[in-house]
mmCIF file of C-alpha atoms in Angstrom:
data_model
loop_
_atom_site.group_PDB
_atom_site.id
_atom_site.type_symbol
_atom_site.label_atom_id
_atom_site.label_comp_id
_atom_site.label_asym_id
_atom_site.label_seq_id
_atom_site.Cartn_x
_atom_site.Cartn_y
_atom_site.Cartn_z
ATOM 1 C CA MET A 1 -31.379 59.094 -38.187
ATOM 2 C CA GLU A 2 -28.786 57.210 -40.953
ATOM 3 C CA PRO A 3 -27.870 54.106 -39.372
ATOM 4 C CA SER A 4 -24.315 52.754 -38.695
ATOM 5 C CA PRO A 5 -22.700 49.605 -40.597
ATOM 6 C CA PRO A 6 -22.938 47.562 -37.630
ATOM 7 C CA ASN A 7 -26.755 48.735 -36.996
ATOM 8 C CA TYR A 8 -27.449 47.783 -40.405
ATOM 9 C CA LEU A 9 -25.989 44.484 -39.953
ATOM 10 C CA ASP A 10 -27.406 43.402 -36.948
ATOM 11 C CA TRP A 11 -31.020 44.494 -39.077
ATOM 12 C CA LYS A 12 -30.149 42.209 -41.886
ATOM 13 C CA ARG A 13 -29.200 39.152 -39.674
ATOM 14 C CA MET A 14 -31.731 39.419 -37.137
ATOM 15 C CA ALA A 15 -35.177 41.046 -38.613
ATOM 16 C CA THR A 16 -37.572 38.162 -39.832
ATOM 17 C CA SER A 17 -40.493 40.932 -41.302
ATOM 18 C CA PHE A 18 -38.162 41.395 -44.733
ATOM 19 C CA GLU A 19 -37.518 39.618 -47.421
ATOM 20 C CA SER A 20 -34.514 41.842 -48.044
ATOM 21 C CA ILE A 21 -32.881 44.564 -46.187
ATOM 22 C CA GLU A 22 -30.323 46.942 -48.352
ATOM 23 C CA ALA A 23 -27.977 49.531 -47.562
ATOM 24 C CA PHE A 24 -26.668 52.214 -49.893
ATOM 25 C CA GLY A 25 -24.746 55.543 -49.709
ATOM 26 C CA GLY A 26 -23.218 58.148 -51.914
ATOM 27 C CA ASP A 27 -20.124 58.340 -53.735
ATOM 28 C CA THR A 28 -18.369 60.707 -55.522
ATOM 29 C CA ALA A 29 -15.223 59.793 -57.590
ATOM 30 C CA SER A 30 -13.079 61.416 -60.813
ATOM 31 C CA LEU A 31 -13.123 59.576 -64.037
ATOM 32 C CA LEU A 32 -9.668 59.563 -64.824
ATOM 33 C CA SER A 33 -9.795 57.322 -68.005
ATOM 34 C CA ASN A 34 -11.503 57.594 -71.659
ATOM 35 C CA GLY A 35 -11.015 61.153 -72.152
ATOM 36 C CA GLU A 36 -10.793 64.463 -70.099
ATOM 37 C CA PRO A 37 -10.652 63.858 -65.908
ATOM 38 C CA GLU A 38 -14.795 64.480 -64.911
ATOM 39 C CA ARG A 39 -16.294 64.574 -61.294
ATOM 40 C CA LEU A 40 -19.191 62.141 -61.168
ATOM 41 C CA SER A 41 -21.779 61.363 -58.686
ATOM 42 C CA GLY A 42 -22.274 57.642 -58.050
ATOM 43 C CA ALA A 43 -23.697 55.473 -55.140
ATOM 44 C CA ARG A 44 -22.214 52.621 -53.146
ATOM 45 C CA VAL A 45 -24.756 49.798 -52.857
ATOM 46 C CA ALA A 46 -25.098 46.528 -50.968
ATOM 47 C CA GLY A 47 -24.995 43.455 -53.491
ATOM 48 C CA GLY A 48 -28.937 43.077 -53.102
ATOM 49 C CA VAL A 49 -30.328 46.473 -53.991
ATOM 50 C CA PHE A 50 -30.804 45.811 -57.431
ATOM 51 C CA ARG A 51 -32.697 42.757 -56.905
ATOM 52 C CA LEU A 52 -34.569 44.794 -54.191
ATOM 53 C CA LEU A 53 -35.441 47.182 -56.784
ATOM 54 C CA GLY A 54 -36.734 44.660 -59.448
ATOM 55 C CA ARG A 55 -34.375 46.288 -61.608
ATOM 56 C CA HIS A 56 -32.045 44.621 -64.385
ATOM 57 C CA ALA A 57 -29.299 46.196 -66.192
ATOM 58 C CA ALA A 58 -29.988 47.231 -69.964
ATOM 59 C CA ILE A 59 -26.692 45.593 -71.089
ATOM 60 C CA GLY A 60 -24.666 43.261 -68.606
ATOM 61 C CA ARG A 61 -25.780 42.780 -65.200
ATOM 62 C CA THR A 62 -26.025 44.667 -62.073
ATOM 63 C CA LEU A 63 -24.118 43.891 -58.690
ATOM 64 C CA THR A 64 -24.844 41.043 -56.888
ATOM 65 C CA GLU A 65 -23.718 39.884 -53.237
ATOM 66 C CA ALA A 66 -20.825 37.594 -54.835
ATOM 67 C CA ASP A 67 -19.189 40.911 -55.424
ATOM 68 C CA ALA A 68 -19.355 41.907 -52.260
ATOM 69 C CA ASN A 69 -17.339 39.073 -51.511
ATOM 70 C CA THR A 70 -14.301 39.400 -53.447
ATOM 71 C CA GLU A 71 -10.980 40.802 -52.053
ATOM 72 C CA THR A 72 -11.050 44.013 -54.243
ATOM 73 C CA ASN A 73 -13.553 46.762 -55.883
ATOM 74 C CA SER A 74 -13.220 45.349 -58.753
ATOM 75 C CA VAL A 75 -16.384 45.751 -60.911
ATOM 76 C CA VAL A 76 -18.862 48.713 -61.692
ATOM 77 C CA VAL A 77 -21.676 49.605 -63.246
ATOM 78 C CA ILE A 78 -22.677 52.666 -65.415
ATOM 79 C CA SER A 79 -25.257 55.036 -66.050
ATOM 80 C CA ASP A 80 -26.878 54.893 -69.575
ATOM 81 C CA ARG A 81 -25.635 58.760 -69.582
ATOM 82 C CA LEU A 82 -22.221 58.261 -69.288
ATOM 83 C CA TRP A 83 -22.249 55.286 -71.651
ATOM 84 C CA ARG A 84 -23.296 57.587 -74.118
ATOM 85 C CA THR A 85 -21.433 60.617 -73.216
ATOM 86 C CA ARG A 86 -18.233 59.278 -72.560
ATOM 87 C CA PHE A 87 -18.198 55.747 -74.307
ATOM 88 C CA ALA A 88 -20.130 57.008 -77.682
ATOM 89 C CA ALA A 89 -22.878 54.025 -76.616
ATOM 90 C CA ASP A 90 -20.088 51.523 -77.495
ATOM 91 C CA PRO A 91 -22.147 48.248 -77.302
ATOM 92 C CA ASN A 92 -19.124 45.913 -76.784
ATOM 93 C CA ILE A 93 -18.582 48.076 -73.519
ATOM 94 C CA LEU A 94 -19.000 45.257 -70.858
ATOM 95 C CA ASP A 95 -15.112 43.894 -69.493
ATOM 96 C CA ARG A 96 -13.708 47.805 -70.243
ATOM 97 C CA THR A 97 -11.613 48.949 -67.649
ATOM 98 C CA LEU A 98 -12.624 52.199 -66.235
ATOM 99 C CA THR A 99 -10.438 54.042 -63.634
ATOM 100 C CA LEU A 100 -12.633 56.259 -60.817
ATOM 101 C CA ASP A 101 -9.780 58.225 -58.847
ATOM 102 C CA GLU A 102 -7.364 55.215 -58.374
ATOM 103 C CA ALA A 103 -9.461 52.072 -58.456
ATOM 104 C CA SER A 104 -9.619 50.435 -61.830
ATOM 105 C CA LEU A 105 -12.834 49.109 -62.113
ATOM 106 C CA VAL A 106 -14.199 46.261 -64.893
ATOM 107 C CA ILE A 107 -17.566 47.598 -66.111
ATOM 108 C CA VAL A 108 -20.408 44.891 -65.549
ATOM 109 C CA GLY A 109 -23.562 46.449 -66.799
ATOM 110 C CA VAL A 110 -25.302 49.659 -68.048
ATOM 111 C CA MET A 111 -28.661 50.401 -66.622
ATOM 112 C CA PRO A 112 -31.335 51.753 -68.400
ATOM 113 C CA PRO A 113 -32.348 55.636 -69.160
ATOM 114 C CA ASP A 114 -35.044 55.542 -66.792
ATOM 115 C CA PHE A 115 -32.868 54.482 -64.167
ATOM 116 C CA HIS A 116 -32.257 57.267 -61.498
ATOM 117 C CA PHE A 117 -31.534 55.554 -58.068
ATOM 118 C CA PRO A 118 -30.736 56.781 -55.251
ATOM 119 C CA GLY A 119 -31.333 60.129 -57.329
ATOM 120 C CA ARG A 120 -30.583 62.347 -60.692
ATOM 121 C CA GLY A 121 -27.384 62.669 -62.008
ATOM 122 C CA ILE A 122 -25.850 59.459 -60.583
ATOM 123 C CA ASP A 123 -23.504 57.768 -62.986
ATOM 124 C CA PHE A 124 -21.923 54.887 -61.479
ATOM 125 C CA TRP A 125 -22.570 51.896 -58.689
ATOM 126 C CA ARG A 126 -19.950 50.135 -56.887
ATOM 127 C CA ILE A 127 -20.384 48.008 -54.414
ATOM 128 C CA LEU A 128 -20.423 48.697 -50.509
ATOM 129 C CA ARG A 129 -18.099 47.273 -48.194
ATOM 130 C CA PHE A 130 -17.483 47.767 -44.596
ATOM 131 C CA ASN A 131 -14.110 48.165 -42.648
ATOM 132 C CA PRO A 132 -14.672 46.018 -39.617
ATOM 133 C CA ASN A 133 -11.485 47.399 -37.841
ATOM 134 C CA GLY A 134 -11.821 51.020 -38.857
ATOM 135 C CA GLY A 135 -14.478 53.812 -38.810
ATOM 136 C CA ASP A 136 -17.265 51.177 -39.765
ATOM 137 C CA ALA A 137 -17.182 49.454 -36.295
ATOM 138 C CA SER A 138 -18.635 52.453 -34.728
ATOM 139 C CA ARG A 139 -21.920 52.401 -33.717
ATOM 140 C CA GLY A 140 -21.507 56.211 -34.291
ATOM 141 C CA ASN A 141 -20.382 56.362 -37.646
ATOM 142 C CA GLN A 142 -24.030 56.662 -38.872
ATOM 143 C CA TYR A 143 -23.966 57.390 -42.889
ATOM 144 C CA LEU A 144 -26.266 54.612 -44.896
ATOM 145 C CA SER A 145 -29.547 54.822 -45.953
ATOM 146 C CA VAL A 146 -31.344 51.535 -45.873
ATOM 147 C CA MET A 147 -34.287 50.170 -47.442
ATOM 148 C CA ALA A 148 -36.553 46.908 -47.080
ATOM 149 C CA ARG A 149 -39.124 45.052 -48.519
ATOM 150 C CA LEU A 150 -41.876 43.356 -46.535
ATOM 151 C CA LYS A 151 -42.215 39.776 -46.900
ATOM 152 C CA PRO A 152 -45.613 38.761 -48.092
ATOM 153 C CA GLY A 153 -48.350 38.815 -45.123
ATOM 154 C CA ILE A 154 -46.597 40.837 -42.752
ATOM 155 C CA SER A 155 -48.049 44.415 -42.256
ATOM 156 C CA PHE A 156 -46.044 47.450 -41.566
ATOM 157 C CA GLU A 157 -46.943 47.872 -38.103
ATOM 158 C CA HIS A 158 -45.491 44.162 -37.161
ATOM 159 C CA ALA A 159 -42.140 45.290 -38.771
ATOM 160 C CA ARG A 160 -42.084 48.307 -37.157
ATOM 161 C CA THR A 161 -42.980 46.758 -33.913
ATOM 162 C CA GLU A 162 -39.821 44.083 -34.649
ATOM 163 C CA MET A 163 -37.543 47.299 -35.457
ATOM 164 C CA ARG A 164 -38.155 49.056 -32.345
#
C-alpha cells in the first residue's frame, strides 16, 4: 500500500532506525518552451532523495531540502536526454527557464546519462510539496512511494519492528 503524506511525514519525524526517509511520486507535464510542445514524464521528489541515492548532478546541482522550503516550485533538474535533445547539450544550461505546463522553473542541474530514477524515461525532477489544507491532509490519500536508508548497525528486522 502506498503511504499518504501524513503517514510519510510521521515516519520521517518519528522513526529512529533510518538515516533518511524520502518520498517521491510520478509527474507528467507539457514542455512548453524551447521548441514544439512535448509531453514529458517526470518525478516529484523530496529534497533528500538525491542525497539518499548518493547521486550528484553531472552539471549543476540536485534538489535539496532547502528547495522544499521556498514559497514556489521554482527549480527543476533535467535528464541528460532532455538536455541533449531539447537544449542541444548547451553547457550554459544552468539558470535557464523551462516552462512545464504553466510553471516557469529554473534549471539548476542536469543528471548523468546513467541516472534513471524512479525508472527509465524520466526527463525532469521537481520538488515534492504537500498541501496540508487540501487532499494531502488525508491519510486516505495514498499516492507516495517511500524509500529509506538504515542507520549503521540497525538490522532490517529492527527497522521492520519499529515501523509496525
